[in-house]
Structure formats: structure tokens, C-alpha cells
Amino acid sequence: TFDLDCTLGEVEARLDPADFVRVHRAHMVNLAHVVSIRRYDDRRLSVRLDDGSTLVTSRRGSQTLREMGA
């Protein structure tokens, strides 16, 4: 978790989309640290990171990950 003086959208615009994906309006993930992606419910996914944390993606974030083949 980081405190920033800019919006997540501004951070997202600076990051390489091949490495970082916005999975929720409040969360971006570095794909290099994703351990697993599982179905959370009918429309959303759960992403587990190598530090043990788990994030539930938004419907849009889930769709983005599915389109990437994740």
C-alpha cells in the first residue's frame, strides 16, 4: 500500500500495461507477483499475490484479466 499525491489513473498511465493491470478502481497489480487467479463469483475473480494478499477484482478488472488470457 502506498500513499500518493496523484490519482491511480495518473499512475496507471505511467506504468507499462504489459506489467501492471488495474483490477479494481482502487487496486493495480504487478503481474509478475500474481501467484493465482481464481473465480470469486459469477462475474469477478480473486487474485492472490506472492506476498499472500488476495484481491477481489471488479467486474471490469475481471474482464480485463480474462481478455489477457489470465
Tab-separated table of N, CA and C in Angstrom:
chain	number	residue	atom	x	y	z
A	1	THR	N	0.844	-1.178	0.000
A	1	THR	CA	0.000	0.000	0.000
A	1	THR	C	0.888	1.240	0.000
A	2	PHE	N	0.540	2.191	-0.846
A	2	PHE	CA	1.302	3.424	-0.959
A	2	PHE	C	0.366	4.618	-0.911
A	3	ASP	N	0.791	5.709	-0.254
A	3	ASP	CA	0.057	6.968	-0.283
A	3	ASP	C	0.663	7.819	-1.387
A	4	LEU	N	-0.171	8.305	-2.286
A	4	LEU	CA	0.301	9.070	-3.439
A	4	LEU	C	-0.353	10.430	-3.496
A	5	ASP	N	0.327	11.362	-4.134
A	5	ASP	CA	-0.226	12.694	-4.344
A	5	ASP	C	-0.830	12.842	-5.731
A	6	CYS	N	-1.161	11.721	-6.360
A	6	CYS	CA	-1.799	11.744	-7.670
A	6	CYS	C	-2.847	10.638	-7.696
A	7	THR	N	-3.633	10.638	-8.743
A	7	THR	CA	-4.693	9.634	-8.835
A	7	THR	C	-4.122	8.313	-9.342
A	8	LEU	N	-4.844	7.242	-9.082
A	8	LEU	CA	-4.425	5.942	-9.577
A	8	LEU	C	-4.428	5.930	-11.104
A	9	GLY	N	-5.325	6.684	-11.704
A	9	GLY	CA	-5.349	6.804	-13.162
A	9	GLY	C	-4.073	7.411	-13.709
A	10	GLU	N	-3.523	8.387	-12.994
A	10	GLU	CA	-2.264	9.001	-13.411
A	10	GLU	C	-1.110	8.012	-13.276
A	11	VAL	N	-1.116	7.245	-12.212
A	11	VAL	CA	-0.091	6.219	-12.029
A	11	VAL	C	-0.218	5.169	-13.131
A	12	GLU	N	-1.437	4.752	-13.386
A	12	GLU	CA	-1.694	3.738	-14.413
A	12	GLU	C	-1.159	4.179	-15.774
A	13	ALA	N	-1.322	5.450	-16.102
A	13	ALA	CA	-0.867	5.973	-17.394
A	13	ALA	C	0.656	5.914	-17.529
A	14	ARG	N	1.368	5.909	-16.418
A	14	ARG	CA	2.837	5.888	-16.436
A	14	ARG	C	3.427	4.476	-16.454
A	15	LEU	N	2.624	3.491	-16.102
A	15	LEU	CA	3.119	2.123	-15.986
A	15	LEU	C	2.924	1.345	-17.282
A	16	ASP	N	3.778	0.369	-17.490
A	16	ASP	CA	3.703	-0.484	-18.675
A	16	ASP	C	2.506	-1.432	-18.530
A	17	PRO	N	1.527	-1.343	-19.441
A	17	PRO	CA	0.343	-2.207	-19.333
A	17	PRO	C	0.649	-3.690	-19.527
A	18	ALA	N	1.831	-4.018	-20.012
A	18	ALA	CA	2.218	-5.425	-20.108
A	18	ALA	C	2.616	-5.979	-18.749
A	19	ASP	N	2.948	-5.088	-17.816
A	19	ASP	CA	3.388	-5.499	-16.491
A	19	ASP	C	2.385	-5.214	-15.385
A	20	PHE	N	1.579	-4.170	-15.544
A	20	PHE	CA	0.648	-3.737	-14.498
A	20	PHE	C	-0.764	-3.676	-15.047
A	21	VAL	N	-1.712	-4.165	-14.251
A	21	VAL	CA	-3.117	-4.173	-14.655
A	21	VAL	C	-3.963	-3.602	-13.536
A	22	ARG	N	-4.865	-2.716	-13.902
A	22	ARG	CA	-5.825	-2.193	-12.927
A	22	ARG	C	-6.942	-3.208	-12.804
A	23	VAL	N	-7.108	-3.759	-11.618
A	23	VAL	CA	-8.096	-4.816	-11.408
A	23	VAL	C	-9.311	-4.340	-10.617
A	24	HIS	N	-9.233	-3.109	-10.140
A	24	HIS	CA	-10.311	-2.531	-9.341
A	24	HIS	C	-10.073	-1.036	-9.332
A	25	ARG	N	-11.072	-0.256	-9.040
A	25	ARG	CA	-10.856	1.197	-9.058
A	25	ARG	C	-9.818	1.653	-8.033
A	26	ALA	N	-9.550	0.815	-7.042
A	26	ALA	CA	-8.572	1.168	-6.018
A	26	ALA	C	-7.316	0.297	-6.038
A	27	HIS	N	-7.208	-0.627	-7.012
A	27	HIS	CA	-6.094	-1.576	-6.993
A	27	HIS	C	-5.491	-1.786	-8.376
A	28	MET	N	-4.158	-1.754	-8.412
A	28	MET	CA	-3.410	-2.190	-9.587
A	28	MET	C	-2.498	-3.308	-9.125
A	29	VAL	N	-2.233	-4.276	-9.991
A	29	VAL	CA	-1.324	-5.352	-9.632
A	29	VAL	C	-0.193	-5.450	-10.636
A	30	ASN	N	0.968	-5.832	-10.117
A	30	ASN	CA	2.118	-6.147	-10.942
A	30	ASN	C	1.974	-7.620	-11.294
A	31	LEU	N	1.806	-7.934	-12.561
A	31	LEU	CA	1.546	-9.306	-12.980
A	31	LEU	C	2.665	-10.264	-12.594
A	32	ALA	N	3.871	-9.756	-12.417
A	32	ALA	CA	4.997	-10.603	-12.013
A	32	ALA	C	4.811	-11.157	-10.606
A	33	HIS	N	3.909	-10.578	-9.822
A	33	HIS	CA	3.703	-11.007	-8.446
A	33	HIS	C	2.396	-11.779	-8.250
A	34	VAL	N	1.686	-12.058	-9.335
A	34	VAL	CA	0.445	-12.826	-9.251
A	34	VAL	C	0.780	-14.311	-9.170
A	35	VAL	N	0.273	-14.956	-8.130
A	35	VAL	CA	0.501	-16.387	-7.925
A	35	VAL	C	-0.641	-17.191	-8.538
A	36	SER	N	-1.869	-16.717	-8.338
A	36	SER	CA	-3.015	-17.442	-8.889
A	36	SER	C	-4.182	-16.500	-9.112
A	37	ILE	N	-5.017	-16.896	-10.031
A	37	ILE	CA	-6.271	-16.179	-10.308
A	37	ILE	C	-7.368	-17.226	-10.288
A	38	ARG	N	-8.366	-16.983	-9.461
A	38	ARG	CA	-9.467	-17.936	-9.324
A	38	ARG	C	-10.807	-17.218	-9.452
A	39	ARG	N	-11.801	-17.987	-9.748
A	39	ARG	CA	-13.157	-17.458	-9.815
A	39	ARG	C	-13.619	-17.111	-8.403
A	40	TYR	N	-14.145	-15.906	-8.231
A	40	TYR	CA	-14.664	-15.470	-6.934
A	40	TYR	C	-16.180	-15.665	-6.888
A	41	ASP	N	-16.840	-15.225	-7.946
A	41	ASP	CA	-18.272	-15.450	-8.109
A	41	ASP	C	-18.555	-15.487	-9.607
A	42	ASP	N	-19.799	-15.322	-9.999
A	42	ASP	CA	-20.150	-15.456	-11.419
A	42	ASP	C	-19.439	-14.453	-12.325
A	43	ARG	N	-19.092	-13.275	-11.813
A	43	ARG	CA	-18.542	-12.235	-12.679
A	43	ARG	C	-17.176	-11.708	-12.256
A	44	ARG	N	-16.744	-12.060	-11.051
A	44	ARG	CA	-15.488	-11.499	-10.544
A	44	ARG	C	-14.459	-12.587	-10.271
A	45	LEU	N	-13.207	-12.149	-10.235
A	45	LEU	CA	-12.093	-13.048	-9.968
A	45	LEU	C	-11.408	-12.653	-8.671
A	46	SER	N	-10.657	-13.573	-8.109
A	46	SER	CA	-9.836	-13.333	-6.933
A	46	SER	C	-8.383	-13.532	-7.363
A	47	VAL	N	-7.540	-12.550	-7.047
A	47	VAL	CA	-6.127	-12.594	-7.418
A	47	VAL	C	-5.309	-12.761	-6.145
A	48	ARG	N	-4.461	-13.795	-6.109
A	48	ARG	CA	-3.566	-13.994	-4.966
A	48	ARG	C	-2.162	-13.590	-5.385
A	49	LEU	N	-1.514	-12.781	-4.549
A	49	LEU	CA	-0.174	-12.279	-4.824
A	49	LEU	C	0.861	-13.048	-4.027
A	50	ASP	N	2.121	-12.942	-4.451
A	50	ASP	CA	3.180	-13.719	-3.804
A	50	ASP	C	3.481	-13.297	-2.372
A	51	ASP	N	2.940	-12.171	-1.917
A	51	ASP	CA	3.099	-11.790	-0.508
A	51	ASP	C	1.984	-12.355	0.368
A	52	GLY	N	1.088	-13.148	-0.247
A	52	GLY	CA	-0.001	-13.779	0.484
A	52	GLY	C	-1.303	-13.004	0.468
A	53	SER	N	-1.285	-11.772	-0.024
A	53	SER	CA	-2.515	-10.980	-0.058
A	53	SER	C	-3.419	-11.437	-1.204
A	54	THR	N	-4.706	-11.186	-1.030
A	54	THR	CA	-5.710	-11.547	-2.024
A	54	THR	C	-6.573	-10.333	-2.313
A	55	LEU	N	-6.839	-10.104	-3.591
A	55	LEU	CA	-7.697	-9.001	-4.022
A	55	LEU	C	-8.864	-9.560	-4.818
A	56	VAL	N	-10.041	-9.028	-4.593
A	56	VAL	CA	-11.189	-9.361	-5.422
A	56	VAL	C	-11.278	-8.277	-6.484
A	57	THR	N	-11.282	-8.697	-7.720
A	57	THR	CA	-11.313	-7.746	-8.825
A	57	THR	C	-12.731	-7.235	-9.057
A	58	SER	N	-12.812	-6.100	-9.710
A	58	SER	CA	-14.113	-5.600	-10.143
A	58	SER	C	-14.562	-6.412	-11.361
A	59	ARG	N	-15.778	-6.235	-11.788
A	59	ARG	CA	-16.246	-6.925	-12.993
A	59	ARG	C	-15.410	-6.500	-14.195
A	60	ARG	N	-15.111	-5.209	-14.296
A	60	ARG	CA	-14.294	-4.710	-15.409
A	60	ARG	C	-12.867	-5.255	-15.313
A	61	GLY	N	-12.311	-5.252	-14.115
A	61	GLY	CA	-10.974	-5.803	-13.918
A	61	GLY	C	-10.913	-7.279	-14.253
A	62	SER	N	-11.965	-7.999	-13.886
A	62	SER	CA	-12.049	-9.423	-14.218
A	62	SER	C	-12.085	-9.626	-15.720
A	63	GLN	N	-12.846	-8.803	-16.404
A	63	GLN	CA	-12.938	-8.892	-17.862
A	63	GLN	C	-11.575	-8.605	-18.499
A	64	THR	N	-10.869	-7.615	-17.988
A	64	THR	CA	-9.536	-7.289	-18.496
A	64	THR	C	-8.604	-8.486	-18.351
A	65	LEU	N	-8.608	-9.110	-17.193
A	65	LEU	CA	-7.755	-10.279	-16.971
A	65	LEU	C	-8.151	-11.436	-17.883
A	66	ARG	N	-9.434	-11.650	-18.079
A	66	ARG	CA	-9.884	-12.726	-18.969
A	66	ARG	C	-9.430	-12.455	-20.407
A	67	GLU	N	-9.520	-11.208	-20.844
A	67	GLU	CA	-9.098	-10.858	-22.197
A	67	GLU	C	-7.594	-11.042	-22.390
A	68	MET	N	-6.846	-10.917	-21.319
A	68	MET	CA	-5.392	-11.109	-21.363
A	68	MET	C	-5.044	-12.602	-21.364
A	69	GLY	N	-6.034	-13.432	-21.126
A	69	GLY	CA	-5.786	-14.857	-21.074
A	69	GLY	C	-5.339	-15.355	-19.722
A	70	ALA	N	-5.546	-14.513	-18.715
A	70	ALA	CA	-5.122	-14.890	-17.359
A	70	ALA	C	-6.095	-15.840	-16.705
